[in-house]
Short mmCIF file of C-alpha atoms and ligand atoms in Angstrom, two decimals:
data_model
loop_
_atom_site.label_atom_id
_atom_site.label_comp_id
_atom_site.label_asym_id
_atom_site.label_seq_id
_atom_site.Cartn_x
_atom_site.Cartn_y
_atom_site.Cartn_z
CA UNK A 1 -52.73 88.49 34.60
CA UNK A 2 -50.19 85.78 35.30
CA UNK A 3 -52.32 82.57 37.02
CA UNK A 4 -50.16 82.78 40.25
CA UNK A 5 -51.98 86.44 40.71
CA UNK A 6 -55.52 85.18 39.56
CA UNK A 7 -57.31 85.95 42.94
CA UNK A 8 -57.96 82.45 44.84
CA UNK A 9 -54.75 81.47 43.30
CA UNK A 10 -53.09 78.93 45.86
CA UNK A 11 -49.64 77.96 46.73
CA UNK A 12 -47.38 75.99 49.18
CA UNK A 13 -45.95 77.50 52.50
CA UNK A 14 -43.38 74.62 53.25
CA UNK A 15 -45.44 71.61 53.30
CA UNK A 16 -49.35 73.48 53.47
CA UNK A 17 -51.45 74.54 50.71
CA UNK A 18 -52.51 78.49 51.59
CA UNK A 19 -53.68 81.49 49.23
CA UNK A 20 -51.10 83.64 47.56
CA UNK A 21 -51.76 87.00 49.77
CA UNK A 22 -51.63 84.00 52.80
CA UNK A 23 -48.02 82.74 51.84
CA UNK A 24 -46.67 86.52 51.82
CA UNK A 25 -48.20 86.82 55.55
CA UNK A 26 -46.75 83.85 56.64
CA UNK A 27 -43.44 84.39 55.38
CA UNK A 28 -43.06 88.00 56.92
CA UNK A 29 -43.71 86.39 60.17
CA UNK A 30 -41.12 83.74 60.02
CA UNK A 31 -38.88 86.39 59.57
CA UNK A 32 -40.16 88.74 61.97
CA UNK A 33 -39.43 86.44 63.86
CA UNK A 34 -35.90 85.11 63.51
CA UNK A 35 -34.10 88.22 62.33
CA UNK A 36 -32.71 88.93 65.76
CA UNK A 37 -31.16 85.59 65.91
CA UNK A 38 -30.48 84.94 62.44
CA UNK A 39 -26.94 85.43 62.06
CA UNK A 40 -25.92 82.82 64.90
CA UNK A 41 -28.94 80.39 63.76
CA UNK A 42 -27.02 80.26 60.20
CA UNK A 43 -23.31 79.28 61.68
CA UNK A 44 -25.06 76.81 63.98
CA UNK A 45 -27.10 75.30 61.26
CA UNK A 46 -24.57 75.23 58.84
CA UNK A 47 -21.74 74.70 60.91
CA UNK A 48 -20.07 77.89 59.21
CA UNK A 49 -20.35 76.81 56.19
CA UNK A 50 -22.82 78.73 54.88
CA UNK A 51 -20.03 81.34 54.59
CA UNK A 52 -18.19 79.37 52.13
CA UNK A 53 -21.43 78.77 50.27
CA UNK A 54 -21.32 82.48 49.73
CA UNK A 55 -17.82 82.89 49.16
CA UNK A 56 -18.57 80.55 45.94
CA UNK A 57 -21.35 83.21 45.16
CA UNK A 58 -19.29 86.15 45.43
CA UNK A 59 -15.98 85.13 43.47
CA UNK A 60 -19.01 83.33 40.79
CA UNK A 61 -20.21 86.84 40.33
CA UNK A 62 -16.51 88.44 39.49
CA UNK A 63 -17.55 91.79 40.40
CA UNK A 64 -15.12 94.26 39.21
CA UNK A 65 -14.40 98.14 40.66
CA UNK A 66 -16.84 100.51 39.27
CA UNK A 67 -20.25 97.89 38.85
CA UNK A 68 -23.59 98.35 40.49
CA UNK A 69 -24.96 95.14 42.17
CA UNK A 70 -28.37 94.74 43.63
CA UNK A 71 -28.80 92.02 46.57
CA UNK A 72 -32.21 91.07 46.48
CA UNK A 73 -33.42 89.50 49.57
CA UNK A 74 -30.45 90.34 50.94
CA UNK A 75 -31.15 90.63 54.64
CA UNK A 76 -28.57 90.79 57.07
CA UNK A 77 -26.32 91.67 53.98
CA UNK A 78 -23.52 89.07 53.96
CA UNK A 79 -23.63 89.42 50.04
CA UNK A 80 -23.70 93.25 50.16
CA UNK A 81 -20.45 93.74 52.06
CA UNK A 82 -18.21 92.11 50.41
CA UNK A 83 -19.63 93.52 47.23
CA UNK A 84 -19.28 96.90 48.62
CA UNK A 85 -15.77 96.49 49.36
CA UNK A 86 -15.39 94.93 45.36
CA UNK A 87 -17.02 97.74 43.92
CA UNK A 88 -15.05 100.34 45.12
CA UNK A 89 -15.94 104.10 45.56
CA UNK A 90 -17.03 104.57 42.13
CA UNK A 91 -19.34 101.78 42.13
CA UNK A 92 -22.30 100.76 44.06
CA UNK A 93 -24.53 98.18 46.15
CA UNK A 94 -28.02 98.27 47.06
CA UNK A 95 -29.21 95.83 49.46
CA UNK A 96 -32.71 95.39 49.21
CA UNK A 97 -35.36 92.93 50.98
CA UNK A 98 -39.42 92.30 51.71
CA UNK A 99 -38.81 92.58 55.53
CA UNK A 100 -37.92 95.63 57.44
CA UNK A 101 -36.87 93.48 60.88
CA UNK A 102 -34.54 92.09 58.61
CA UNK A 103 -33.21 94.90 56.58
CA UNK A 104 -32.84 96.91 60.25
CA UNK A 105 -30.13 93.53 61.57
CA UNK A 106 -28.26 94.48 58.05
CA UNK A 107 -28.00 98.15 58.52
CA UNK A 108 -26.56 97.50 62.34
CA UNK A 109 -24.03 94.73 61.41
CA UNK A 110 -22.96 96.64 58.58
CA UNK A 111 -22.65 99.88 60.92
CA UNK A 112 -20.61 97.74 63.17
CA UNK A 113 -18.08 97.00 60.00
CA UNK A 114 -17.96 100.51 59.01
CA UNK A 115 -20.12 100.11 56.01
CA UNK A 116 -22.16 102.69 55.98
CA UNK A 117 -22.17 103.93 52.07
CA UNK A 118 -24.35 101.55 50.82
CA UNK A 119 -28.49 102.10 50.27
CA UNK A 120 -31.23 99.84 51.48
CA UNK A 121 -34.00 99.98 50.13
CA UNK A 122 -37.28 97.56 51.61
CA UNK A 123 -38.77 96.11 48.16
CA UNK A 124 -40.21 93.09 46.75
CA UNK A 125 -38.75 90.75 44.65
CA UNK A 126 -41.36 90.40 42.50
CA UNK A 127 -41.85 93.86 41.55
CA UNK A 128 -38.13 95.59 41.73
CA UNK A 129 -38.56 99.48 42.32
CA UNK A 130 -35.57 100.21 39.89
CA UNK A 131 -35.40 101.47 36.47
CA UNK A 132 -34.77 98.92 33.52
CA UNK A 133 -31.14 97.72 33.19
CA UNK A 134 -30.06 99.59 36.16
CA UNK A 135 -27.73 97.00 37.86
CA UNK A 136 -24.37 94.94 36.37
CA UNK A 137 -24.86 92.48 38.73
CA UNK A 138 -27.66 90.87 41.21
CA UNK A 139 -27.70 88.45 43.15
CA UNK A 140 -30.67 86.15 45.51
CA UNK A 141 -29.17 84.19 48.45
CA UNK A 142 -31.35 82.02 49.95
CA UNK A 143 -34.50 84.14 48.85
CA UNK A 144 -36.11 83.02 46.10
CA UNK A 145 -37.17 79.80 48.24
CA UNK A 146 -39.46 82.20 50.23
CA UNK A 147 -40.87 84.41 46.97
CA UNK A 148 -44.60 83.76 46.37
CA UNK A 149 -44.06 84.03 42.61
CA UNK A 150 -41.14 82.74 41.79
CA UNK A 151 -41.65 83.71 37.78
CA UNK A 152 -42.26 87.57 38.61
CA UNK A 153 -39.22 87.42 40.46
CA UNK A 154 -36.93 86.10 37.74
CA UNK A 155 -38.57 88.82 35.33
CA UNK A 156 -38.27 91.53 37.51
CA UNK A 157 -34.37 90.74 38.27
CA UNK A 158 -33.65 89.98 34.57
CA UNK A 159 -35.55 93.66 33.37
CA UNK A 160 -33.65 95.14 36.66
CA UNK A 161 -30.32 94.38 34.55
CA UNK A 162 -28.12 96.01 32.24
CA UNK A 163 -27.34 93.68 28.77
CA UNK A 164 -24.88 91.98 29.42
CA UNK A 165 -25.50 91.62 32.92
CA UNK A 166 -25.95 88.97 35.57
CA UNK A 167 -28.11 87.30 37.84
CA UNK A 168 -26.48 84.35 40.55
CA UNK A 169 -29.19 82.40 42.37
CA UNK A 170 -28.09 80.66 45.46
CA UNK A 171 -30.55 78.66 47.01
CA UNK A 172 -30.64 75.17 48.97
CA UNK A 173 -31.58 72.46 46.57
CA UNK A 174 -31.75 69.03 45.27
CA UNK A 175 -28.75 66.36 47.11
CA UNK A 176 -27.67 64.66 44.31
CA UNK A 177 -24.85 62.30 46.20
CA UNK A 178 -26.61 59.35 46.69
CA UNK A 179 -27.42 58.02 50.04
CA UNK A 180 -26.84 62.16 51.18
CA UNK A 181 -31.02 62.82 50.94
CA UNK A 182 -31.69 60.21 53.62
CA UNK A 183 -29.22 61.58 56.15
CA UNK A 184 -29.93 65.33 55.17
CA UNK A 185 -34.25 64.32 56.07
CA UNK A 186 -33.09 63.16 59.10
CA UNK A 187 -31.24 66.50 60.06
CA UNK A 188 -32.96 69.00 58.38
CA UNK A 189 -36.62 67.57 60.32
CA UNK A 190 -35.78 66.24 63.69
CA UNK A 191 -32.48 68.62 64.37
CA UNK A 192 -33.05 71.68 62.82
CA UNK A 193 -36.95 72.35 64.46
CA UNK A 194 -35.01 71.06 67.60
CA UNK A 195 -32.37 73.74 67.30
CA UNK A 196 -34.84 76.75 66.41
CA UNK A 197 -37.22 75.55 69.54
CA UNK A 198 -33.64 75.86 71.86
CA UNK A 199 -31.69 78.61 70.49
CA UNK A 200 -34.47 81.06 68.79
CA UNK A 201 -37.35 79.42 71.02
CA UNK A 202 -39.02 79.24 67.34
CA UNK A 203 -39.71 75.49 66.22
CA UNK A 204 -41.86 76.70 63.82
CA UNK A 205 -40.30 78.85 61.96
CA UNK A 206 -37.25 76.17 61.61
CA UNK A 207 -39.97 73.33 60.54
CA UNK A 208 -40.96 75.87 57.75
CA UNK A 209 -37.28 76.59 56.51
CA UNK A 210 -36.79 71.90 56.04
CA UNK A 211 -40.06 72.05 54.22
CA UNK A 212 -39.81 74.82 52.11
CA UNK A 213 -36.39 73.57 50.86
CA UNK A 214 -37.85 70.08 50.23
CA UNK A 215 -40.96 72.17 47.64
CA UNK A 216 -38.64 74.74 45.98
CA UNK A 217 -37.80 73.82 42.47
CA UNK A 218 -35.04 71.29 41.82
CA UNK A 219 -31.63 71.90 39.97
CA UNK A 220 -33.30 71.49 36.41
CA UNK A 221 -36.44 73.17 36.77
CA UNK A 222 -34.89 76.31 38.17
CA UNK A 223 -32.66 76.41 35.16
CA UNK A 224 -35.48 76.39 32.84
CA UNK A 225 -37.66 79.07 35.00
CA UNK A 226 -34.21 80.69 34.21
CA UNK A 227 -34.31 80.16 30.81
CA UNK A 228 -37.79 80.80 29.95
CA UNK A 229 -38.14 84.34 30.94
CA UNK A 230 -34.54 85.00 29.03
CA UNK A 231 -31.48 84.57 30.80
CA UNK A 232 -29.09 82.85 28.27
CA UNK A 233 -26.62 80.68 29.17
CA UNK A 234 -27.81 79.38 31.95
CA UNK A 235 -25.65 77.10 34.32
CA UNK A 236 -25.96 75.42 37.66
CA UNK A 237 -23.18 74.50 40.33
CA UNK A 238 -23.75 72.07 42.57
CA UNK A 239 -22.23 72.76 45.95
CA UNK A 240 -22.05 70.18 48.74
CA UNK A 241 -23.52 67.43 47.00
CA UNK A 242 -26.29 69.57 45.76
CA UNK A 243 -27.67 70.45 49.22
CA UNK A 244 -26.96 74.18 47.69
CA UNK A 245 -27.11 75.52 44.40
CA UNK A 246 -25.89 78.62 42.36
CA UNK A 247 -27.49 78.82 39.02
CA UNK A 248 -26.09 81.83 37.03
CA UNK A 249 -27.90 83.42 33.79
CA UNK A 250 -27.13 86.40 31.80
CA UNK A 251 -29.35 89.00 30.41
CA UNK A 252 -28.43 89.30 26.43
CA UNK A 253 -30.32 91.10 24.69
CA UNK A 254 -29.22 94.67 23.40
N1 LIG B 301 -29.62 86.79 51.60
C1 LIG B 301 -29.49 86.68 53.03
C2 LIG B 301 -28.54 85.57 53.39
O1 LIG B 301 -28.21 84.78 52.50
O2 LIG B 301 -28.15 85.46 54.55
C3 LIG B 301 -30.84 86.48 53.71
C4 LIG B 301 -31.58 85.22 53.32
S1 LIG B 301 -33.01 84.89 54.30
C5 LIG B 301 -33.01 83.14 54.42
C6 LIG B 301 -34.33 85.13 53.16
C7 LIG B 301 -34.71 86.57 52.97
O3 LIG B 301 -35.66 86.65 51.90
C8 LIG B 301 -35.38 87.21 54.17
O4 LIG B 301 -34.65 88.32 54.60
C9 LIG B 301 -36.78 87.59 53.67
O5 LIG B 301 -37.30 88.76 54.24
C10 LIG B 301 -36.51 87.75 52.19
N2 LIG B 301 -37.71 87.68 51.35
C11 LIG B 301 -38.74 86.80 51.43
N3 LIG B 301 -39.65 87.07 50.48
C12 LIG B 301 -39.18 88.13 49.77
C13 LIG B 301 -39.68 88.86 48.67
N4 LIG B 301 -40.84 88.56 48.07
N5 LIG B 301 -38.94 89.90 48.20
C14 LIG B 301 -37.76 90.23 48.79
N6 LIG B 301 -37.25 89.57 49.85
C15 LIG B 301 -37.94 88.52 50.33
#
């Protein structure tokens, strides 16, 4: 038994120190809560630009006609459409997540877009219902940040691929402009919580999004979470001054 599944086993949610089972709780209520307003909360918060964020992701990935790709966490399925248009007919997407408020906003947008060929399946990330080496490609956009244990996740993606395959992480991170942290604090804990209390009448949930982005791992020590359950060749790409980050690993072995 891994320690982060030892019962009594604690862990952060944003800035407090719960149990593990606590954390998973916690998390499906956050989003619960904002799926109905998530879309709009994530082009106000970002300005937009989370969309190029996941343009980067998606052109990172090079998904070709033909592939499967799993979106893990996927939720409203930003990732998952434009894959599904990639793959073509012959190929195939599943968009997957924990939360079934959020996995029911996905199926309706992508309804609305006429994309209606693609499975969802409700799953966690730690424990991927899919055969070994099932997918070419799979991707975690601002997910893993909210996964209890972040280690079972990584294995359960990298077993979840074919050889050969890959896994793209994008996740907010560590700024690494400097001068860029002290502005970001002051936005991401005065304005965001301010935002979430007037637009999604959910402070809370908005305080826990700045906090957990302030405990999830840094550039470096994703890369070697990366690295130490297998993915080879391992690479990070810093995107607007390092408030994001994609790390991208492949799965080897034969
Ligand atoms: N990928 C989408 C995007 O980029 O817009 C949604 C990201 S949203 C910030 C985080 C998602 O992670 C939520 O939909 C949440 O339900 C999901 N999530 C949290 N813990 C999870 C877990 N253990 N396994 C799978 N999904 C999880």
């Amino acid at each position: 038994m891994s320690d982060a599944r030892k019962p009594g086993t604690t862990t952060h949610f944003g800035f407090q120190q719960v149990p593990m089972e606590d954390k998973r709780r916690r998390v499906a209520g956050v989003f619960d809560s904002v799926a109905s307003k998530y879309d709009v909360m994530n082009d106000l918060m970002s300005l937009g630009v989370h969309r190029l964020w996941k343009r980067f992701v998606i052109d990172l990935a090079g998904v070709r006609a033909g592939e499967k790709v799993l979106d893990v966490a996927g939720g409203t399925g930003d990732l998952s459409r434009e894959f599904s248009r990639q793959v073509g007919p012959r190929g195939l997407v599943v968009l997957s997540d924990i939360n079934a408020a959020m996995l029911g906003e996905g199926r309706r947008r992508l309804a609305d877009k006429g994309v209606v060929n693609l499975p969802i399946v409700q799953a966690n990330a730690e424990c991927l219902p899919f055969a070994e080496g099932s997918f070419d490609c799979i991707t975690i956009g601002f997910g893993l940040r909210n996964v209890t244990d972040k280690d079972a996740a990584l294995r359960s993606m990298y077993r979840a691929l074919k050889p050969g395959g890959r896994l793209l992480v994008l996740e907010f991170s560590k700024p690494v402009v400097p001068g860029l942290s002290r502005i970001y604090d002051q936005y991401s804990f005065k304005l965001l919580p301010l935002m979430g209390k007037l637009v999604a009448n959910d402070e809370d949930s908005y305080r826990y999004l700045a906090e957990s982005i302030r405990m999830h791992p840094d550039q470096g020590t994703l890369k070697g979470m990366m690295e130490s359950v297998g993915f080879a060749r391992a690479q990070v790409y810093n995107l607007t001054g390092g408030i994001v980050a994609v790390h991208r690993g492949f799965r080897l072995d034969p």
